[in-house]
Amino acid sequence: MTHTGQTAAQPAAADASGQGLNARIVVERGSFRLDVALAAAPGDVVALLGPNGAGKTTALRALAGLVPLSGGHLRLDGAVLDRTPPESRPVGVVFQDYLLFPHLTALDNVAFGPRCRGASKAQARAVAAGWLERMGLADHAGVKPRRLSGGQAQRVALARALATGPRLLLLDEPLAALDARTRLEVRAGLRRHLAEFEAVAVLVTHDPLDAMVLADRLVVVEHGRVVQEGTPSDIARHPRTDYIARLVGLNLYRGVAEGHSVRLDAGPAVTTDEALYGPVFVAFPPGAVTLYRERPAGSSARNLWRCEVVGLETHGDRIRADLTGELPLAADLTTVAAAELGLQPGATVWATVKAGQTHAYPA
Amino acid sequence: MTRSGTSDAAAAPLTGGPRRGRVRGPGVPLPLLLPALAGLAFLLLPLVALLVRAPWRALPVQLTSTEVWQALQLSLVSATAATGVSLVLGVPLAWLLARTDFPGRGLVRALVTLPLVLPPVVGGVALLLALGRNGVVGRGLDAWFGITLPFTTAGVVVAEAFVAMPFLVISVEGTLRAADRRYEEAAATLGASRFTAFRRVTLPLVAPGVAAGAVLAWARALGEFGATITFAGNFPGRTQTMPLAVYLALQNDPEAAIALSLVLLAVSIAVLAGLRDRWMTAS
């Protein structure tokens, strides 16, 4: 609450003064080991993105103090919180299904935090009313949670988490409980509130769109470890694992570059614009792939592979062909093109990609 | 079913289906039906007999006698007080059993439920040995605080609470286990201590279970006989509750015993009706 917009505008990563979040979360549970390092400056919104079971929610619960750390450390604004119980951490949590107290009104749900942190009943209610007002829910103050819509419940949950003035806001799959249309609207609202929030926000999601719209920085977690982190655009352009490549819709291969030619681990070589040496990733969008029924004669594309159609599915007004063969890849083409090619599972096709449409970057 | 190669084999399950269905239909096999009806009759017959032999004409006189009123009043007051004691001590105990993990928790749980299966008379003897004038604790209570429990109204409450509290503990513990603990976590992240979370979140959420347990305990306390007569005796106006009055009346005035029994029956039916309407169907 005391921080101004200036601090909020500072760039990523915890600064030397110790402001913000600096954590290494290690949680061991049976054979599963979570080991995730997180650093964020006040004003940052960090998204933990990963498949189900990657350990994202466990990381969030560890940050909240609901799961004890097996190792690592947790510092927030310079204070060590490793062993601090959840009720003493300056942390607010928006749970996946909100967990609004069903027996309390929206106002009393939001007032709960301030009341627990020592405010008088009247003060707590005044603070809560202010937050509901900010969320556009002043009319719903006296309503019990079961009578709120999904979007309204989400905003009450956000107000409840923010009402204690946390220095770390945690959101667990904040949009997962909403239907598609509400989601769009709530996502926009949440983005605005997160932008206004002056401390660190960490959200967990398995939805890349949520992550990219809401967060300044993504931390991709798979099997309990960070596999990649960076800005949304960086991650969308330079995926480093199959999971991320699928999320952002790219064909991704590992290989060894020698200048403009990359010998892929999958077999064939790919010609790229970039001249690199050593281990690299090569990525290209499915839309950059052109398919031919016969081997194209005199084609300028050097990246030419013989493939077999495994499956077809519609993607909006386009068709995504799943191919195997010399190089397994996904290709997008129009419905007309698919019909002209007579594509069907089992059909043999030739796939080409122009060097200018592939993108290589160091592994 | 669809895999079989020959048409004969495929047809078999088709004819078999309806036949099996007929067996499962409305017909109940006699070896089950007869004992079931006998069991029902066994349970209902005594109640019917009570109604048949009730001295309906003399009832108003019977029920307005001072002794009956004294006994009824004492029963209601002591059962309610015993329920209060059970709530104050039993709900925290149920929380401890449901929410914490300590060595020997299983044993403690078994000990808590012991009074459920212990003959109440044994409970009364045990209470005398503990809280009697020469009891393990009772001696101290008498010597230092001048408190005497046996053969007093307070003793009635103690005996009833001893027998009734396990019902409440078991009922509340079950409700606590079934309750979503994540609400308590949400409360913790909002700054609530465990006690605050219990008071402001858990307790309101499990209130129906606590109420159901309290009614069970109350009904058990109301009917309590063995422990009460052993620990508190049978003094009209002081420790003579309805069940004791019924037993005593049966010796010299059977009509009064029937009248008193009818009152207890009415109270029990009212409790059952209240329980079912409020909590049983709601869950």
CSV table of N, CA, C and O in Angstrom, one decimal, chain A residues 295-339:
chain,number,residue,atom,x,y,z
A,295,ARG,N,6.4,-35.3,-55.5
A,295,ARG,CA,7.6,-34.6,-55.1
A,295,ARG,C,7.8,-33.4,-56.1
A,295,ARG,O,7.7,-33.5,-57.3
A,296,PRO,N,7.8,-32.2,-55.5
A,296,PRO,CA,7.8,-31.0,-56.3
A,296,PRO,C,9.1,-30.9,-57.1
A,296,PRO,O,10.2,-31.1,-56.5
A,297,ALA,N,9.1,-30.7,-58.4
A,297,ALA,CA,10.3,-30.6,-59.3
A,297,ALA,C,10.7,-29.1,-59.3
A,297,ALA,O,9.9,-28.2,-59.4
A,298,GLY,N,12.0,-28.9,-59.1
A,298,GLY,CA,12.6,-27.6,-59.2
A,298,GLY,C,12.1,-26.6,-58.1
A,298,GLY,O,12.1,-25.4,-58.3
A,299,SER,N,11.7,-27.2,-57.0
A,299,SER,CA,11.2,-26.3,-55.9
A,299,SER,C,12.5,-25.7,-55.3
A,299,SER,O,13.5,-26.3,-55.2
A,300,SER,N,12.3,-24.4,-54.9
A,300,SER,CA,13.4,-23.7,-54.2
A,300,SER,C,13.6,-24.2,-52.8
A,300,SER,O,14.7,-23.9,-52.2
A,301,ALA,N,12.6,-24.8,-52.2
A,301,ALA,CA,12.7,-25.2,-50.9
A,301,ALA,C,13.7,-26.4,-50.8
A,301,ALA,O,13.5,-27.4,-51.4
A,302,ARG,N,14.7,-26.2,-49.9
A,302,ARG,CA,15.6,-27.3,-49.7
A,302,ARG,C,15.2,-28.2,-48.6
A,302,ARG,O,15.6,-29.4,-48.5
A,303,ASN,N,14.3,-27.7,-47.8
A,303,ASN,CA,13.8,-28.5,-46.7
A,303,ASN,C,12.6,-29.3,-47.2
A,303,ASN,O,11.4,-28.8,-47.2
A,304,LEU,N,12.9,-30.5,-47.7
A,304,LEU,CA,11.8,-31.3,-48.3
A,304,LEU,C,11.8,-32.7,-47.7
A,304,LEU,O,12.9,-33.3,-47.7
A,305,TRP,N,10.7,-33.1,-47.2
A,305,TRP,CA,10.6,-34.4,-46.5
A,305,TRP,C,9.4,-35.2,-47.0
A,305,TRP,O,8.4,-34.6,-47.3
A,306,ARG,N,9.6,-36.5,-47.0
A,306,ARG,CA,8.5,-37.4,-47.4
A,306,ARG,C,7.8,-37.8,-46.1
A,306,ARG,O,8.4,-38.3,-45.2
A,307,CYS,N,6.5,-37.6,-46.1
A,307,CYS,CA,5.8,-37.8,-44.9
A,307,CYS,C,4.5,-38.6,-45.1
A,307,CYS,O,4.1,-38.7,-46.3
A,308,GLU,N,3.9,-39.1,-44.1
A,308,GLU,CA,2.6,-39.8,-44.2
A,308,GLU,C,1.6,-39.1,-43.2
A,308,GLU,O,2.0,-38.8,-42.1
A,309,VAL,N,0.4,-39.0,-43.7
A,309,VAL,CA,-0.6,-38.3,-42.8
A,309,VAL,C,-1.1,-39.3,-41.8
A,309,VAL,O,-1.4,-40.4,-42.0
A,310,VAL,N,-1.0,-38.8,-40.5
A,310,VAL,CA,-1.5,-39.7,-39.4
A,310,VAL,C,-2.9,-39.3,-39.0
A,310,VAL,O,-3.7,-40.1,-38.7
A,311,GLY,N,-3.1,-38.0,-39.0
A,311,GLY,CA,-4.5,-37.6,-38.6
A,311,GLY,C,-4.7,-36.2,-39.1
A,311,GLY,O,-3.8,-35.4,-39.4
A,312,LEU,N,-6.0,-35.8,-39.1
A,312,LEU,CA,-6.4,-34.5,-39.6
A,312,LEU,C,-7.4,-34.0,-38.6
A,312,LEU,O,-8.3,-34.7,-38.1
A,313,GLU,N,-7.3,-32.7,-38.3
A,313,GLU,CA,-8.4,-32.1,-37.4
A,313,GLU,C,-8.6,-30.6,-37.8
A,313,GLU,O,-7.7,-30.0,-38.3
A,314,THR,N,-9.8,-30.1,-37.6
A,314,THR,CA,-10.1,-28.8,-38.0
A,314,THR,C,-9.7,-27.8,-36.9
A,314,THR,O,-9.9,-28.1,-35.7
A,315,HIS,N,-9.1,-26.7,-37.3
A,315,HIS,CA,-8.7,-25.6,-36.4
A,315,HIS,C,-9.3,-24.4,-37.0
A,315,HIS,O,-8.7,-23.7,-37.8
A,316,GLY,N,-10.5,-24.1,-36.5
A,316,GLY,CA,-11.1,-22.9,-37.1
A,316,GLY,C,-11.5,-23.2,-38.5
A,316,GLY,O,-12.1,-24.2,-38.9
A,317,ASP,N,-11.0,-22.3,-39.4
A,317,ASP,CA,-11.3,-22.5,-40.9
A,317,ASP,C,-10.1,-23.2,-41.6
A,317,ASP,O,-10.1,-23.3,-42.8
A,318,ARG,N,-9.2,-23.7,-40.8
A,318,ARG,CA,-8.1,-24.4,-41.4
A,318,ARG,C,-8.0,-25.9,-40.9
A,318,ARG,O,-8.7,-26.2,-40.0
A,319,ILE,N,-7.2,-26.6,-41.6
A,319,ILE,CA,-7.1,-28.0,-41.2
A,319,ILE,C,-5.6,-28.3,-40.8
A,319,ILE,O,-4.7,-27.8,-41.4
A,320,ARG,N,-5.5,-28.9,-39.6
A,320,ARG,CA,-4.2,-29.2,-39.1
A,320,ARG,C,-3.9,-30.7,-39.5
A,320,ARG,O,-4.7,-31.6,-39.1
A,321,ALA,N,-2.8,-30.9,-40.2
A,321,ALA,CA,-2.5,-32.3,-40.6
A,321,ALA,C,-1.3,-32.7,-39.7
A,321,ALA,O,-0.3,-32.0,-39.5
A,322,ASP,N,-1.5,-33.9,-39.1
A,322,ASP,CA,-0.4,-34.4,-38.2
A,322,ASP,C,0.3,-35.5,-39.1
A,322,ASP,O,-0.2,-36.4,-39.6
A,323,LEU,N,1.6,-35.2,-39.3
A,323,LEU,CA,2.4,-36.0,-40.2
A,323,LEU,C,3.5,-36.8,-39.5
A,323,LEU,O,4.1,-36.3,-38.5
A,324,THR,N,3.8,-37.9,-40.0
A,324,THR,CA,5.0,-38.7,-39.6
A,324,THR,C,5.8,-39.0,-40.8
A,324,THR,O,5.4,-38.7,-41.9
A,325,GLY,N,7.0,-39.6,-40.6
A,325,GLY,CA,7.8,-39.9,-41.8
A,325,GLY,C,9.2,-39.5,-41.5
A,325,GLY,O,9.7,-39.6,-40.4
A,326,GLU,N,9.8,-38.9,-42.5
A,326,GLU,CA,11.2,-38.4,-42.4
A,326,GLU,C,11.3,-37.4,-41.3
A,326,GLU,O,12.3,-37.4,-40.5
A,327,LEU,N,10.3,-36.6,-41.1
A,327,LEU,CA,10.3,-35.6,-40.0
A,327,LEU,C,8.9,-35.5,-39.5
A,327,LEU,O,8.0,-35.2,-40.3
A,328,PRO,N,8.6,-35.9,-38.2
A,328,PRO,CA,7.3,-35.7,-37.7
A,328,PRO,C,7.0,-34.2,-37.6
A,328,PRO,O,7.8,-33.5,-37.0
A,329,LEU,N,5.8,-33.8,-38.1
A,329,LEU,CA,5.5,-32.4,-38.0
A,329,LEU,C,4.0,-32.1,-38.1
A,329,LEU,O,3.3,-33.0,-38.5
A,330,ALA,N,3.6,-30.9,-37.7
A,330,ALA,CA,2.2,-30.5,-37.9
A,330,ALA,C,2.2,-29.5,-39.0
A,330,ALA,O,3.1,-28.6,-39.1
A,331,ALA,N,1.2,-29.6,-39.9
A,331,ALA,CA,1.1,-28.6,-41.0
A,331,ALA,C,-0.3,-28.1,-41.0
A,331,ALA,O,-1.3,-28.8,-40.8
A,332,ASP,N,-0.5,-26.8,-41.3
A,332,ASP,CA,-1.8,-26.2,-41.4
A,332,ASP,C,-2.1,-25.9,-42.9
A,332,ASP,O,-1.2,-25.4,-43.6
A,333,LEU,N,-3.3,-26.2,-43.3
A,333,LEU,CA,-3.6,-25.8,-44.7
A,333,LEU,C,-5.1,-25.5,-44.8
A,333,LEU,O,-5.9,-25.8,-43.8
A,334,THR,N,-5.5,-24.9,-45.9
A,334,THR,CA,-6.9,-24.5,-46.0
A,334,THR,C,-7.7,-25.8,-46.3
A,334,THR,O,-7.2,-26.7,-46.8
A,335,THR,N,-9.0,-25.7,-46.0
A,335,THR,CA,-9.9,-26.8,-46.3
A,335,THR,C,-9.9,-27.1,-47.8
A,335,THR,O,-9.8,-28.3,-48.2
A,336,VAL,N,-9.8,-26.1,-48.6
A,336,VAL,CA,-9.8,-26.3,-50.1
A,336,VAL,C,-8.5,-27.1,-50.5
A,336,VAL,O,-8.5,-28.1,-51.2
A,337,ALA,N,-7.4,-26.6,-49.9
A,337,ALA,CA,-6.1,-27.2,-50.3
A,337,ALA,C,-6.1,-28.7,-49.8
A,337,ALA,O,-5.6,-29.6,-50.5
A,338,ALA,N,-6.7,-29.0,-48.6
A,338,ALA,CA,-6.7,-30.3,-48.1
A,338,ALA,C,-7.6,-31.2,-49.0
A,338,ALA,O,-7.2,-32.3,-49.3
A,339,ALA,N,-8.7,-30.6,-49.6
A,339,ALA,CA,-9.5,-31.4,-50.5
A,339,ALA,C,-8.8,-31.7,-51.8
A,339,ALA,O,-8.9,-32.8,-52.3
